[in-house]
Amino acid sequence: MNYNIAVIPGDGIGPDIVAQAVLVLEKVGEKFGHTFTLKNVLAGGSAIDATGHCLPQETIDVCKASDAVLLGAVGGPKWDTLPGDQRPERALLGLRKELGLFANLRPAMIFEELAEASPLKAEILAGGLDIVVVRELTGGIYFGQRGTKETDLGPAAYDVEQYAEEEVRRIAKVAFDMARKRSRHVTSVDKANVLESSRLWRRVVAEVAKDYPEVTLDNLYVDNAAMQLVRNPRQFDVIVTSNIFGDILSDEASQITGSIGMLPSASLAKGNFGMYEPIHGSAPDIAGQDKANPTATILSVAMMLRYTFGLTAEADAIEAAVKAVLSQGYRTPDLFTGQGHLVGTAEMGRRIADAL
Ligand code: IPM
Ligand code: MG
């Protein structure tokens, strides 16, 4: 089979880690007899430098014509002083909206070999941790009405949080479908004690839950959820929440695993189309120095194979290869604690490809 993939290396360490993910993808192709046709396109700071715009139309067109998108990371200090609507990060929001990527899956799991890297006490994590944050990605305050106005207190600015029932329904279904294949527990996070949009959210999630009698639904206010994540993270299986709460909670969830350089993500549209990227950023301070951990991007490729292409054995093979290389003691600088073998970006990628 031939699969068309748009590749956006982006900025900072983006090109370093994407090169390794592509290496692994090619190895999977060889081993399992698939052809992956890759097309590189620009977004973010590198697109601003080359074209004057963070998300050129050509990029959108190529992504839309592909089966999936692989993205490294965007942004960096060089573009930090641009006005809000011209920053590299706008490219991400533009891609999400243009490609209809309403469902963002952010797994946070502990790799046994790296358990000591978590900032939480060992007894809190005993037995492991495996959470997926299902974040709504194309609605809410990120995309609501915004503007500035004069008030009694002088100039003011506003961003509107708004959710349509249908937006909540479709993300809730993603969460319940996911929970069905996991530990059958959904925690919906909102601020229904204060926000009207959260009350609608909570009501619609409860309606969707009726179609999933085998899945348990809990509701938590976001402040409590933030606390529970560090107090007792093992109570969570699937967390479903709004765009902004999901932004915050997914960073928190990833941090408690201690290995932000290990965690992939998927942003899915209706159907099988998806964009896949590591959850970490562009780390401009170590760009081009063979120091970045390519594993999150490599695991993002595994998610792509699993969710967009339905290639389960291939996805499993990548995940097993990552585990094998970790258990052999290979560590990029972000994971290195003095034991095992310190390796760079390229060697980590090559070892994972070789372990396939
Ligand atoms: C993320 C990032 C983005 C977001 C930024 C860079 C626009 O923090 O993907 O979590 O807020 O969604
Ligand atoms: Mg974020």
Short mmCIF file of C-alpha atoms and ligand atoms in Angstrom, two decimals:
data_model
loop_
_atom_site.label_atom_id
_atom_site.label_comp_id
_atom_site.label_asym_id
_atom_site.label_seq_id
_atom_site.Cartn_x
_atom_site.Cartn_y
_atom_site.Cartn_z
CA MET A 1 0.00 0.00 0.00
CA ASN A 2 1.10 3.57 -0.61
CA TYR A 3 0.50 6.26 2.01
CA ASN A 4 0.92 9.99 1.42
CA ILE A 5 2.27 11.97 4.33
CA ALA A 6 2.84 15.72 4.57
CA VAL A 7 5.90 16.41 6.70
CA ILE A 8 6.39 19.70 8.54
CA PRO A 9 9.82 19.68 10.24
CA GLY A 10 9.22 23.23 11.53
CA ASP A 11 11.65 25.13 13.76
CA GLY A 12 14.28 24.54 16.43
CA ILE A 13 14.82 20.83 17.05
CA GLY A 14 11.91 20.05 14.69
CA PRO A 15 14.14 19.08 11.74
CA ASP A 16 16.45 17.02 14.02
CA ILE A 17 13.71 14.84 15.46
CA VAL A 18 11.62 14.57 12.29
CA ALA A 19 14.65 13.20 10.42
CA GLN A 20 14.79 10.30 12.90
CA ALA A 21 11.05 9.69 12.72
CA VAL A 22 11.32 9.52 8.94
CA LEU A 23 14.16 7.03 9.25
CA VAL A 24 11.96 4.80 11.41
CA LEU A 25 9.02 5.20 9.03
CA GLU A 26 11.18 4.14 6.10
CA LYS A 27 12.38 1.12 8.03
CA VAL A 28 8.77 0.15 8.75
CA GLY A 29 8.02 0.51 5.04
CA GLU A 30 10.89 -1.80 4.11
CA LYS A 31 10.06 -4.36 6.74
CA PHE A 32 6.31 -4.53 6.21
CA GLY A 33 6.18 -3.77 2.49
CA HIS A 34 4.55 -0.31 2.48
CA THR A 35 5.51 2.80 0.56
CA PHE A 36 5.35 6.08 2.41
CA THR A 37 5.44 9.03 0.04
CA LEU A 38 6.60 12.07 1.98
CA LYS A 39 6.21 15.68 1.00
CA ASN A 40 7.99 18.34 3.05
CA VAL A 41 6.17 21.62 3.63
CA LEU A 42 6.73 24.75 5.67
CA ALA A 43 4.93 26.09 8.71
CA GLY A 44 5.89 28.29 11.65
CA GLY A 45 9.01 30.43 11.85
CA SER A 46 10.76 28.79 8.93
CA ALA A 47 7.69 29.55 6.80
CA ILE A 48 7.73 33.17 7.97
CA ASP A 49 11.39 33.45 6.94
CA ALA A 50 10.82 31.83 3.55
CA THR A 51 7.42 33.22 2.56
CA GLY A 52 6.46 35.95 5.02
CA HIS A 53 3.55 33.91 6.33
CA CYS A 54 3.50 31.29 9.11
CA LEU A 55 1.05 29.03 7.27
CA PRO A 56 1.37 29.28 3.49
CA GLN A 57 -1.62 28.17 1.42
CA GLU A 58 0.57 25.55 -0.26
CA THR A 59 1.10 23.88 3.12
CA ILE A 60 -2.64 23.69 3.74
CA ASP A 61 -3.22 22.30 0.25
CA VAL A 62 -0.51 19.64 0.56
CA CYS A 63 -1.77 18.61 4.00
CA LYS A 64 -5.35 18.34 2.73
CA ALA A 65 -4.21 16.21 -0.20
CA SER A 66 -2.29 13.84 2.13
CA ASP A 67 -3.48 10.94 4.28
CA ALA A 68 -1.76 12.28 7.40
CA VAL A 69 0.59 15.01 8.62
CA LEU A 70 3.78 14.59 10.65
CA LEU A 71 4.90 17.73 12.47
CA GLY A 72 8.08 18.45 14.46
CA ALA A 73 7.64 21.69 16.38
CA VAL A 74 7.23 25.39 15.62
CA GLY A 75 8.35 28.63 17.24
CA GLY A 76 11.47 30.22 18.67
CA PRO A 77 12.83 33.45 20.15
CA LYS A 78 13.56 34.83 16.71
CA TRP A 79 9.83 35.29 16.07
CA ASP A 80 8.70 36.05 19.64
CA THR A 81 8.34 39.75 19.09
CA LEU A 82 5.93 39.47 16.15
CA PRO A 83 2.31 40.53 16.79
CA GLY A 84 0.04 37.74 18.09
CA ASP A 85 -1.64 36.98 14.78
CA GLN A 86 1.71 36.58 12.97
CA ARG A 87 3.54 34.34 15.44
CA PRO A 88 4.64 30.83 14.41
CA GLU A 89 2.15 29.32 16.90
CA ARG A 90 -0.66 30.71 14.75
CA ALA A 91 0.32 28.10 12.18
CA LEU A 92 -0.68 25.35 14.59
CA LEU A 93 -4.07 26.91 15.24
CA GLY A 94 -4.53 27.45 11.50
CA LEU A 95 -3.68 23.83 10.71
CA ARG A 96 -6.05 22.55 13.40
CA LYS A 97 -8.91 24.66 12.08
CA GLU A 98 -8.25 24.18 8.35
CA LEU A 99 -7.83 20.43 8.71
CA GLY A 100 -10.78 20.00 11.10
CA LEU A 101 -8.59 18.40 13.79
CA PHE A 102 -11.10 18.59 16.61
CA ALA A 103 -9.82 15.71 18.75
CA ASN A 104 -6.41 15.90 20.38
CA LEU A 105 -5.17 12.73 22.06
CA ARG A 106 -2.32 13.18 24.49
CA PRO A 107 -1.25 10.00 26.22
CA ALA A 108 0.73 10.38 29.43
CA MET A 109 2.33 7.16 30.46
CA ILE A 110 5.26 6.12 32.55
CA PHE A 111 7.94 4.09 30.85
CA GLU A 112 9.02 1.57 33.45
CA GLU A 113 12.67 2.15 32.59
CA LEU A 114 12.29 5.89 33.25
CA ALA A 115 10.03 5.78 36.31
CA GLU A 116 12.65 7.47 38.51
CA ALA A 117 12.44 10.58 36.32
CA SER A 118 8.98 11.47 37.62
CA PRO A 119 8.88 14.33 40.13
CA LEU A 120 6.21 12.42 42.09
CA LYS A 121 7.00 10.01 44.91
CA ALA A 122 7.44 6.39 43.88
CA GLU A 123 4.50 5.23 46.04
CA ILE A 124 2.10 7.55 44.21
CA LEU A 125 3.08 5.96 40.92
CA ALA A 126 3.43 2.37 42.06
CA GLY A 127 1.82 0.16 39.44
CA GLY A 128 2.45 2.60 36.61
CA LEU A 129 0.48 5.36 34.99
CA ASP A 130 -1.45 5.38 31.75
CA ILE A 131 -3.68 8.37 31.09
CA VAL A 132 -4.99 9.81 27.85
CA VAL A 133 -6.07 13.42 27.78
CA VAL A 134 -8.69 13.91 25.06
CA ARG A 135 -8.64 17.63 24.41
CA GLU A 136 -11.18 19.47 22.27
CA LEU A 137 -9.01 21.29 19.74
CA THR A 138 -11.00 23.49 17.37
CA GLY A 139 -13.45 25.29 19.65
CA GLY A 140 -13.73 27.17 22.91
CA ILE A 141 -11.79 30.27 23.86
CA TYR A 142 -9.02 29.59 21.33
CA PHE A 143 -11.41 30.20 18.47
CA GLY A 144 -14.19 32.31 20.01
CA GLN A 145 -14.90 35.94 19.35
CA ARG A 146 -12.10 38.20 20.52
CA GLY A 147 -11.33 41.86 20.56
CA THR A 148 -10.63 45.01 22.48
CA LYS A 149 -12.98 47.62 23.84
CA GLU A 150 -13.28 50.60 26.13
CA THR A 151 -14.66 49.99 29.61
CA ASP A 152 -15.16 51.99 32.84
CA LEU A 153 -11.72 50.83 33.85
CA GLY A 154 -10.14 51.87 30.56
CA PRO A 155 -9.04 49.77 27.59
CA ALA A 156 -9.86 46.04 27.88
CA ALA A 157 -9.53 42.88 25.81
CA TYR A 158 -11.72 39.76 25.68
CA ASP A 159 -11.77 36.19 24.34
CA VAL A 160 -15.04 34.29 24.35
CA GLU A 161 -15.42 30.70 25.56
CA GLN A 162 -18.28 29.13 23.59
CA TYR A 163 -19.20 25.52 22.89
CA ALA A 164 -21.92 24.17 20.64
CA GLU A 165 -23.58 20.96 21.81
CA GLU A 166 -22.34 19.21 18.68
CA GLU A 167 -18.73 20.15 19.42
CA VAL A 168 -19.04 18.61 22.87
CA ARG A 169 -20.90 15.55 21.60
CA ARG A 170 -18.26 14.61 19.02
CA ILE A 171 -15.31 14.98 21.41
CA ALA A 172 -17.17 13.07 24.13
CA LYS A 173 -17.73 10.21 21.69
CA VAL A 174 -14.01 10.09 20.93
CA ALA A 175 -13.30 9.87 24.66
CA PHE A 176 -15.86 7.14 25.34
CA ASP A 177 -14.77 5.11 22.31
CA MET A 178 -11.21 5.33 23.60
CA ALA A 179 -12.20 4.37 27.15
CA ARG A 180 -14.03 1.33 25.84
CA LYS A 181 -10.71 -0.03 24.55
CA ARG A 182 -8.90 0.85 27.79
CA SER A 183 -9.97 0.78 31.46
CA ARG A 184 -13.53 2.01 30.73
CA HIS A 185 -13.37 5.17 32.81
CA VAL A 186 -13.94 8.72 31.54
CA THR A 187 -13.35 11.80 33.68
CA SER A 188 -14.90 14.92 32.17
CA VAL A 189 -13.27 18.12 33.37
CA ASP A 190 -15.06 21.46 33.37
CA LYS A 191 -15.85 24.49 35.52
CA ALA A 192 -19.60 23.94 35.71
CA ASN A 193 -19.84 25.64 39.10
CA VAL A 194 -19.07 28.94 37.36
CA LEU A 195 -19.30 28.75 33.56
CA GLU A 196 -22.45 28.43 31.46
CA SER A 197 -20.44 26.78 28.67
CA SER A 198 -19.26 24.17 31.19
CA ARG A 199 -22.82 23.42 32.27
CA LEU A 200 -23.70 22.71 28.65
CA TRP A 201 -20.53 20.61 28.38
CA ARG A 202 -21.44 18.53 31.42
CA ARG A 203 -25.02 17.95 30.25
CA VAL A 204 -23.99 16.83 26.76
CA VAL A 205 -21.25 14.52 28.06
CA ALA A 206 -23.84 12.88 30.35
CA GLU A 207 -26.13 12.34 27.35
CA VAL A 208 -23.34 10.70 25.35
CA ALA A 209 -22.46 8.52 28.35
CA LYS A 210 -25.88 6.84 28.10
CA ASP A 211 -24.71 5.10 24.91
CA TYR A 212 -21.74 3.63 26.79
CA PRO A 213 -23.20 1.80 29.80
CA GLU A 214 -19.98 -0.18 30.26
CA VAL A 215 -17.94 3.02 30.76
CA THR A 216 -17.96 4.88 34.11
CA LEU A 217 -18.25 8.68 33.88
CA ASP A 218 -16.97 11.06 36.56
CA ASN A 219 -17.06 14.84 36.46
CA LEU A 220 -14.40 17.03 38.05
CA TYR A 221 -13.96 20.77 38.25
CA VAL A 222 -10.73 21.78 36.61
CA ASP A 223 -9.11 23.11 39.78
CA ASN A 224 -9.78 19.82 41.54
CA ALA A 225 -8.58 17.87 38.48
CA ALA A 226 -5.27 19.75 38.53
CA MET A 227 -4.88 18.81 42.18
CA GLN A 228 -5.93 15.17 41.74
CA LEU A 229 -3.41 14.73 38.93
CA VAL A 230 -0.53 15.19 41.35
CA ARG A 231 -2.26 13.71 44.40
CA ASN A 232 -3.50 10.46 42.87
CA PRO A 233 -2.94 10.30 39.10
CA ARG A 234 -3.68 6.59 38.98
CA GLN A 235 -7.41 7.30 39.40
CA PHE A 236 -7.50 8.53 35.77
CA ASP A 237 -7.94 6.61 32.55
CA VAL A 238 -9.38 8.95 29.91
CA ILE A 239 -9.74 12.66 30.68
CA VAL A 240 -11.97 14.63 28.30
CA THR A 241 -11.96 18.39 28.42
CA SER A 242 -12.13 21.70 26.60
CA ASN A 243 -9.44 23.29 24.50
CA ILE A 244 -7.93 25.53 27.17
CA PHE A 245 -8.32 23.18 30.14
CA GLY A 246 -6.84 20.41 27.98
CA ASP A 247 -3.88 22.61 27.10
CA ILE A 248 -3.07 23.08 30.77
CA LEU A 249 -3.89 19.62 32.10
CA SER A 250 -2.02 17.81 29.33
CA ASP A 251 1.16 19.68 30.23
CA GLU A 252 0.66 18.77 33.85
CA ALA A 253 -0.05 15.11 33.03
CA SER A 254 3.01 14.88 30.80
CA GLN A 255 5.25 16.45 33.41
CA ILE A 256 4.33 13.89 36.06
CA THR A 257 5.63 11.15 33.77
CA GLY A 258 9.00 12.90 33.95
CA SER A 259 9.75 12.24 30.32
CA ILE A 260 8.28 14.98 28.18
CA GLY A 261 10.70 13.97 25.42
CA MET A 262 8.92 10.61 25.19
CA LEU A 263 5.30 11.61 24.68
CA PRO A 264 3.54 11.67 21.31
CA SER A 265 0.18 13.16 20.31
CA ALA A 266 -2.47 12.79 17.67
CA SER A 267 -4.89 15.42 16.42
CA LEU A 268 -7.74 13.78 14.59
CA ALA A 269 -10.42 14.91 12.19
CA LYS A 270 -13.65 13.15 11.33
CA GLY A 271 -12.69 9.97 9.48
CA ASN A 272 -9.10 8.78 9.71
CA PHE A 273 -7.15 11.91 8.87
CA GLY A 274 -4.77 13.10 11.55
CA MET A 275 -1.79 15.27 12.38
CA TYR A 276 0.88 13.73 14.60
CA GLU A 277 3.49 15.53 16.66
CA PRO A 278 5.49 15.25 19.86
CA ILE A 279 3.94 17.11 22.77
CA HIS A 280 7.14 18.99 23.52
CA GLY A 281 8.16 22.23 21.86
CA SER A 282 10.93 23.39 19.55
CA ALA A 283 13.69 23.71 22.21
CA PRO A 284 15.67 26.28 20.19
CA ASP A 285 18.53 26.25 22.72
CA ILE A 286 19.59 22.75 21.61
CA ALA A 287 18.54 22.89 17.94
CA GLY A 288 20.95 21.28 15.49
CA GLN A 289 23.23 19.97 18.26
CA ASP A 290 22.29 16.29 18.14
CA LYS A 291 20.91 16.56 21.69
CA ALA A 292 17.13 16.36 21.26
CA ASN A 293 15.23 13.20 22.08
CA PRO A 294 13.55 11.95 18.88
CA THR A 295 11.45 9.34 20.70
CA ALA A 296 8.24 11.37 21.09
CA THR A 297 8.23 12.02 17.35
CA ILE A 298 8.96 8.38 16.60
CA LEU A 299 6.08 7.36 18.88
CA SER A 300 3.93 9.92 17.05
CA VAL A 301 4.64 7.94 13.89
CA ALA A 302 3.40 4.84 15.72
CA MET A 303 0.18 6.70 16.57
CA MET A 304 -0.17 7.67 12.90
CA LEU A 305 0.18 4.07 11.80
CA ARG A 306 -2.35 2.98 14.42
CA TYR A 307 -5.03 5.65 14.08
CA THR A 308 -4.86 6.87 10.49
CA PHE A 309 -3.61 3.82 8.63
CA GLY A 310 -4.92 1.04 10.86
CA LEU A 311 -1.47 -0.62 10.81
CA THR A 312 -1.55 -2.10 14.29
CA ALA A 313 1.32 -4.58 13.98
CA GLU A 314 3.56 -1.86 12.58
CA ALA A 315 2.64 0.55 15.40
CA ASP A 316 3.23 -2.15 17.99
CA ALA A 317 6.63 -2.85 16.42
CA ILE A 318 7.74 0.77 16.81
CA GLU A 319 6.61 0.90 20.43
CA ALA A 320 8.41 -2.37 21.16
CA ALA A 321 11.57 -1.06 19.48
CA VAL A 322 11.50 2.04 21.70
CA LYS A 323 11.13 -0.09 24.81
CA ALA A 324 13.95 -2.38 23.68
CA VAL A 325 16.36 0.52 23.17
CA LEU A 326 15.41 2.00 26.55
CA SER A 327 15.94 -1.29 28.33
CA GLN A 328 19.36 -1.60 26.68
CA GLY A 329 20.14 1.60 28.58
CA TYR A 330 20.38 4.13 25.74
CA ARG A 331 19.45 7.63 26.89
CA THR A 332 19.39 11.01 25.20
CA PRO A 333 20.60 13.89 27.43
CA ASP A 334 17.08 14.72 28.68
CA LEU A 335 16.78 11.19 30.14
CA PHE A 336 20.36 10.59 31.20
CA THR A 337 20.91 10.22 34.95
CA GLY A 338 24.50 9.01 34.89
CA GLN A 339 23.82 5.35 34.18
CA GLY A 340 23.58 3.58 30.84
CA HIS A 341 24.77 4.99 27.52
CA LEU A 342 24.43 8.65 26.65
CA VAL A 343 23.56 9.00 22.96
CA GLY A 344 22.59 11.81 20.60
CA THR A 345 19.49 12.34 18.48
CA ALA A 346 20.81 10.46 15.46
CA GLU A 347 22.09 7.46 17.36
CA MET A 348 18.84 7.13 19.32
CA GLY A 349 16.87 7.21 16.07
CA ARG A 350 19.16 4.73 14.36
CA ARG A 351 19.03 2.32 17.32
CA ILE A 352 15.23 2.40 17.36
CA ALA A 353 15.12 1.83 13.59
CA ASP A 354 17.60 -1.05 13.95
CA ALA A 355 15.54 -2.62 16.76
CA LEU A 356 12.51 -2.91 14.49
C1 IPM B 1 -0.10 23.00 22.61
C2 IPM B 1 0.53 24.35 22.58
C3 IPM B 1 -0.32 25.24 21.68
C4 IPM B 1 -1.69 25.33 22.30
C5 IPM B 1 0.25 26.64 21.42
C6 IPM B 1 1.68 26.58 20.94
C7 IPM B 1 -0.61 27.40 20.46
O1 IPM B 1 0.65 24.85 23.87
O2 IPM B 1 -0.22 22.37 21.53
O3 IPM B 1 -0.47 22.55 23.68
O4 IPM B 1 -1.92 26.14 23.20
O5 IPM B 1 -2.55 24.58 21.87
MG MG B 2 0.16 23.48 25.39
#
